[in-house]
Every structure is written in structure tokens, then in C-alpha cells.
Coordinates of C-alpha atoms in Angstrom, one line a residue:
X1 CA 121.2 93.1 118.1
X2 CA 118.7 94.2 115.5
X3 CA 116.2 91.4 115.3
X4 CA 116.0 87.8 116.5
X5 CA 113.6 84.9 116.0
X6 CA 113.5 82.2 118.7
X7 CA 112.0 78.8 117.9
X8 CA 109.5 80.7 115.7
X9 CA 106.5 79.0 114.1
X10 CA 104.2 81.0 111.9
X11 CA 100.7 80.2 110.6
X12 CA 98.4 81.2 107.8
X13 CA 94.6 80.9 108.4
X14 CA 95.4 79.1 111.7
X15 CA 97.4 76.4 110.0
X16 CA 101.1 76.2 110.7
X17 CA 103.3 77.1 107.7
X18 CA 106.8 77.3 109.0
X19 CA 108.2 76.1 112.3
X20 CA 111.4 76.0 114.4
X21 CA 113.1 79.1 112.9
X22 CA 116.0 80.6 114.9
X23 CA 118.2 83.4 113.6
X24 CA 119.7 86.8 114.6
X25 CA 120.0 89.7 112.2
X26 CA 122.9 92.0 113.1
X27 CA 123.4 95.6 112.1
X28 CA 124.9 95.9 108.7
X29 CA 123.6 92.6 107.5
X30 CA 120.8 91.3 105.2
X31 CA 118.9 88.1 105.1
X32 CA 117.5 86.9 101.8
X33 CA 114.5 84.5 102.1
X34 CA 114.2 81.8 99.4
X35 CA 111.5 79.4 98.7
X36 CA 108.7 78.7 96.1
X37 CA 105.5 80.7 96.1
X38 CA 103.3 79.7 99.0
X39 CA 106.1 78.4 101.1
X40 CA 105.5 81.0 103.9
X41 CA 107.9 83.8 103.1
X42 CA 105.2 86.5 103.3
X43 CA 103.7 85.0 106.4
X44 CA 107.1 85.0 108.1
X45 CA 107.7 88.7 107.1
X46 CA 104.3 89.7 108.4
X47 CA 104.9 87.9 111.7
X48 CA 108.4 89.6 112.1
X49 CA 106.7 92.9 111.4
X50 CA 104.2 92.4 114.2
X51 CA 101.2 92.3 111.8
X52 CA 100.2 88.9 113.1
X53 CA 101.1 86.9 116.1
X54 CA 103.5 83.9 116.1
X55 CA 102.0 80.5 116.4
X56 CA 104.8 79.6 118.8
X57 CA 108.1 81.1 119.8
X58 CA 109.0 84.8 119.8
X59 CA 110.4 87.7 117.8
X60 CA 112.8 90.1 119.6
X61 CA 113.3 93.6 118.2
X62 CA 114.0 97.1 119.5
X63 CA 111.0 99.4 119.9
X64 CA 110.2 101.2 116.6
X65 CA 113.0 99.7 114.7
X66 CA 111.0 97.9 112.0
X67 CA 109.4 99.1 108.7
X68 CA 107.6 96.7 106.4
X69 CA 107.0 97.0 102.7
X70 CA 104.6 94.5 101.2
X71 CA 103.1 94.0 97.8
X72 CA 101.1 97.3 98.0
X73 CA 103.1 100.5 97.3
X74 CA 101.5 102.4 100.1
X75 CA 101.0 105.7 98.3
X76 CA 98.1 108.1 98.0
X77 CA 97.1 108.6 94.4
X78 CA 95.8 112.2 94.8
X79 CA 99.1 113.4 96.3
X80 CA 102.2 114.2 94.3
X81 CA 105.3 112.0 94.6
X82 CA 107.0 114.6 96.8
X83 CA 103.9 115.1 98.9
X84 CA 103.7 111.3 99.5
X85 CA 107.2 111.2 100.8
X86 CA 106.7 114.3 102.9
X87 CA 103.6 112.6 104.4
X88 CA 105.6 109.5 105.4
X89 CA 108.5 111.6 106.6
X90 CA 106.2 113.4 108.9
X91 CA 104.7 110.1 110.2
X92 CA 108.0 108.5 110.9
X93 CA 109.9 111.5 112.2
X94 CA 111.5 113.6 109.5
X95 CA 113.6 111.6 107.1
X96 CA 115.2 113.4 104.2
X97 CA 112.7 113.6 101.4
X98 CA 115.2 115.0 98.8
X99 CA 117.7 112.2 99.5
X100 CA 114.9 109.6 99.1
X101 CA 113.8 111.0 95.8
X102 CA 117.4 111.2 94.6
X103 CA 118.1 107.6 95.5
X104 CA 115.3 106.5 93.2
X105 CA 115.7 109.2 90.6
X106 CA 112.3 110.6 91.3
X107 CA 113.2 114.3 91.1
X108 CA 111.6 114.8 87.7
X109 CA 108.4 113.3 89.0
X110 CA 108.2 115.4 92.2
X111 CA 105.1 117.3 91.2
X112 CA 103.3 114.5 89.4
X113 CA 100.3 113.0 91.1
X114 CA 101.1 109.5 92.2
X115 CA 98.0 108.2 90.4
X116 CA 99.5 109.2 87.1
X117 CA 102.8 107.3 87.6
X118 CA 103.6 104.0 85.9
X119 CA 103.8 100.8 87.8
X120 CA 107.5 101.0 88.0
X121 CA 107.5 104.6 89.1
X122 CA 105.0 103.8 91.8
X123 CA 107.1 101.0 93.1
X124 CA 110.2 103.3 93.2
X125 CA 108.1 105.8 95.2
X126 CA 106.9 103.1 97.5
X127 CA 110.4 101.9 98.2
X128 CA 111.6 105.5 98.8
X129 CA 109.3 105.5 101.8
X130 CA 111.9 103.2 103.5
X131 CA 114.5 105.9 103.4
X132 CA 112.4 108.6 105.0
X133 CA 111.2 106.1 107.6
X134 CA 114.6 106.1 109.3
X135 CA 114.0 102.6 110.8
X136 CA 116.8 100.3 111.5
X137 CA 115.3 97.1 110.0
X138 CA 113.7 96.9 106.6
X139 CA 111.3 93.9 106.0
X140 CA 110.6 93.6 102.3
X141 CA 108.3 91.3 100.4
X142 CA 109.3 91.0 96.7
X143 CA 110.5 94.6 96.6
X144 CA 111.7 94.5 93.0
X145 CA 108.2 93.7 91.5
X146 CA 107.5 96.1 88.5
X147 CA 111.1 97.3 88.5
X148 CA 113.3 97.2 85.4
X149 CA 117.0 96.4 85.5
X150 CA 118.1 99.9 86.2
X151 CA 115.6 100.5 88.9
X152 CA 116.5 97.2 90.5
X153 CA 120.1 98.5 90.6
X154 CA 118.9 101.7 92.4
X155 CA 117.1 99.5 94.9
X156 CA 120.2 97.4 95.5
X157 CA 122.3 100.6 96.0
X158 CA 119.7 101.9 98.5
X159 CA 120.0 98.7 100.5
X160 CA 123.8 98.8 100.5
X161 CA 123.6 102.4 101.8
X162 CA 121.2 101.4 104.5
X163 CA 123.4 98.5 105.6
X164 CA 126.5 100.7 105.4
X165 CA 124.8 103.1 107.8
X166 CA 124.3 100.3 110.3
X167 CA 120.8 99.2 109.2
X168 CA 119.6 95.7 108.4
X169 CA 117.2 94.1 106.0
X170 CA 115.2 90.9 105.6
X171 CA 113.7 90.4 102.1
X172 CA 111.9 87.8 100.1
X173 CA 113.1 88.0 96.5
X174 CA 114.0 85.8 93.6
X175 CA 116.3 88.5 92.2
X176 CA 120.1 88.2 92.7
X177 CA 121.1 91.6 94.2
X178 CA 124.8 90.7 94.7
X179 CA 124.9 92.0 98.3
X180 CA 128.1 91.0 99.9
X181 CA 126.5 91.7 103.3
X182 CA 123.7 89.2 102.7
X183 CA 123.1 85.6 103.8
X184 CA 120.4 83.3 102.4
X185 CA 117.7 81.5 104.4
X186 CA 115.9 78.7 102.5
X187 CA 112.6 78.3 104.3
X188 CA 112.0 74.9 102.7
X189 CA 113.5 72.9 105.6
X190 CA 111.3 74.7 108.1
X191 CA 108.0 73.7 106.4
X192 CA 105.5 72.7 109.1
X193 CA 104.5 69.0 109.3
X194 CA 101.2 68.2 107.6
X195 CA 98.1 68.4 109.8
X196 CA 95.4 65.8 109.9
X197 CA 93.3 68.1 107.8
X198 CA 96.0 68.3 105.1
X199 CA 96.2 64.5 105.0
X200 CA 92.4 64.2 104.8
X201 CA 92.4 66.5 101.7
X202 CA 95.1 64.4 100.1
X203 CA 92.8 61.4 100.1
X204 CA 90.7 63.2 97.4
X205 CA 93.6 64.2 95.1

């Protein structure tokens, strides 16, 4: 078992957003989160990653099995592309920097300061961190932002390789990645019931 949610409810700003989630993510599988902006996908991912506590219920995952990639690329502008990946490799325990760079076609940018990269190149570098992290479960929030069609294909290939090696992934994305190993979870049916405060606000709309 890679990761499970048990009767999970999550909140934003102390207000329930999603409730009653139950699922298990097995090795070699991916879960695609769907729902409109503001529906709670980011909040759910942050809760699964342990960045905030559940409102109710629980998340079960093995120790040091999770790695989270949010909207920020998580790179240091003063370091080169290769130095950034070497830094993250050292932090997470020695993942293959060369393999990560090759997966996202970053070899020609190895010695370029990250601050001088384009938005798409920075995103590729940020996603390459996942490979050097060597964590079983990837938690990804809109991972293809700033990526063109070719780079999105590189990302999809990296996810397939991760799943093929026994890894797992949960991601919020509107892009169709054509992953045979993926299932879709629409968070809409799990929207939390309106609070009294919500109904009070509606009186003035």
C-alpha cells in the first residue's frame, strides 16, 4: 500500500472544503484529480503531503515516501541547473542527477544559472527534482503549467517510468496525459456542505 485516505475531510482557512474522501493508491498507479478552480484539489494535495492537518479522518503513508511539487518550481536562481539538482539529490539521498537531466532534456542547460532559464525550462528543472528525490509517491499540483506540448510529453514519459518502477502519483491537472495506469477522481461530489457563514454571505449576493 502506497497511500490511503480514510474518511478524509480537508479545510482551507478553517472552513471545510472537501469531506468523506476514501481511496487507496497502489504502487504502479496514478490518480488524476479533476474539478474546477477553487474546488479543493490543492488543499487536498497539501493535506496528503502533510503540509496541513486533516479536518477529519486520516492519511496513511509510509515514512519518507512522499514528495510534493506545487506551483513554485523550488529552484535556487543563483545555482546552475545541474547544481540545483545536485542540491536536491543530496537532500533526498543521492538520486541520479544525469538521468533526471536527460529525462527533461536539460543537458544543454546544465551550466546555466537557473535564474536565466525561461519559464518552461524552470518548470522542467523543478519537475526533474522528483526523479532525484527517489520517493515512492509523487504529489503534483498542475505540473504542466508553463510546459509546451513537447515538454508535456517528457513529463508524461517521466511519470510512466516512475509508475513502471513501482512508484505512484496523485496529480491535479486539466491536461490529458493518456496514462493507462491512471484513474480519475472528480472532487465535485465531495464538496463540503455549506456552513452557516456561507449561507449568511449568500444573503447579500
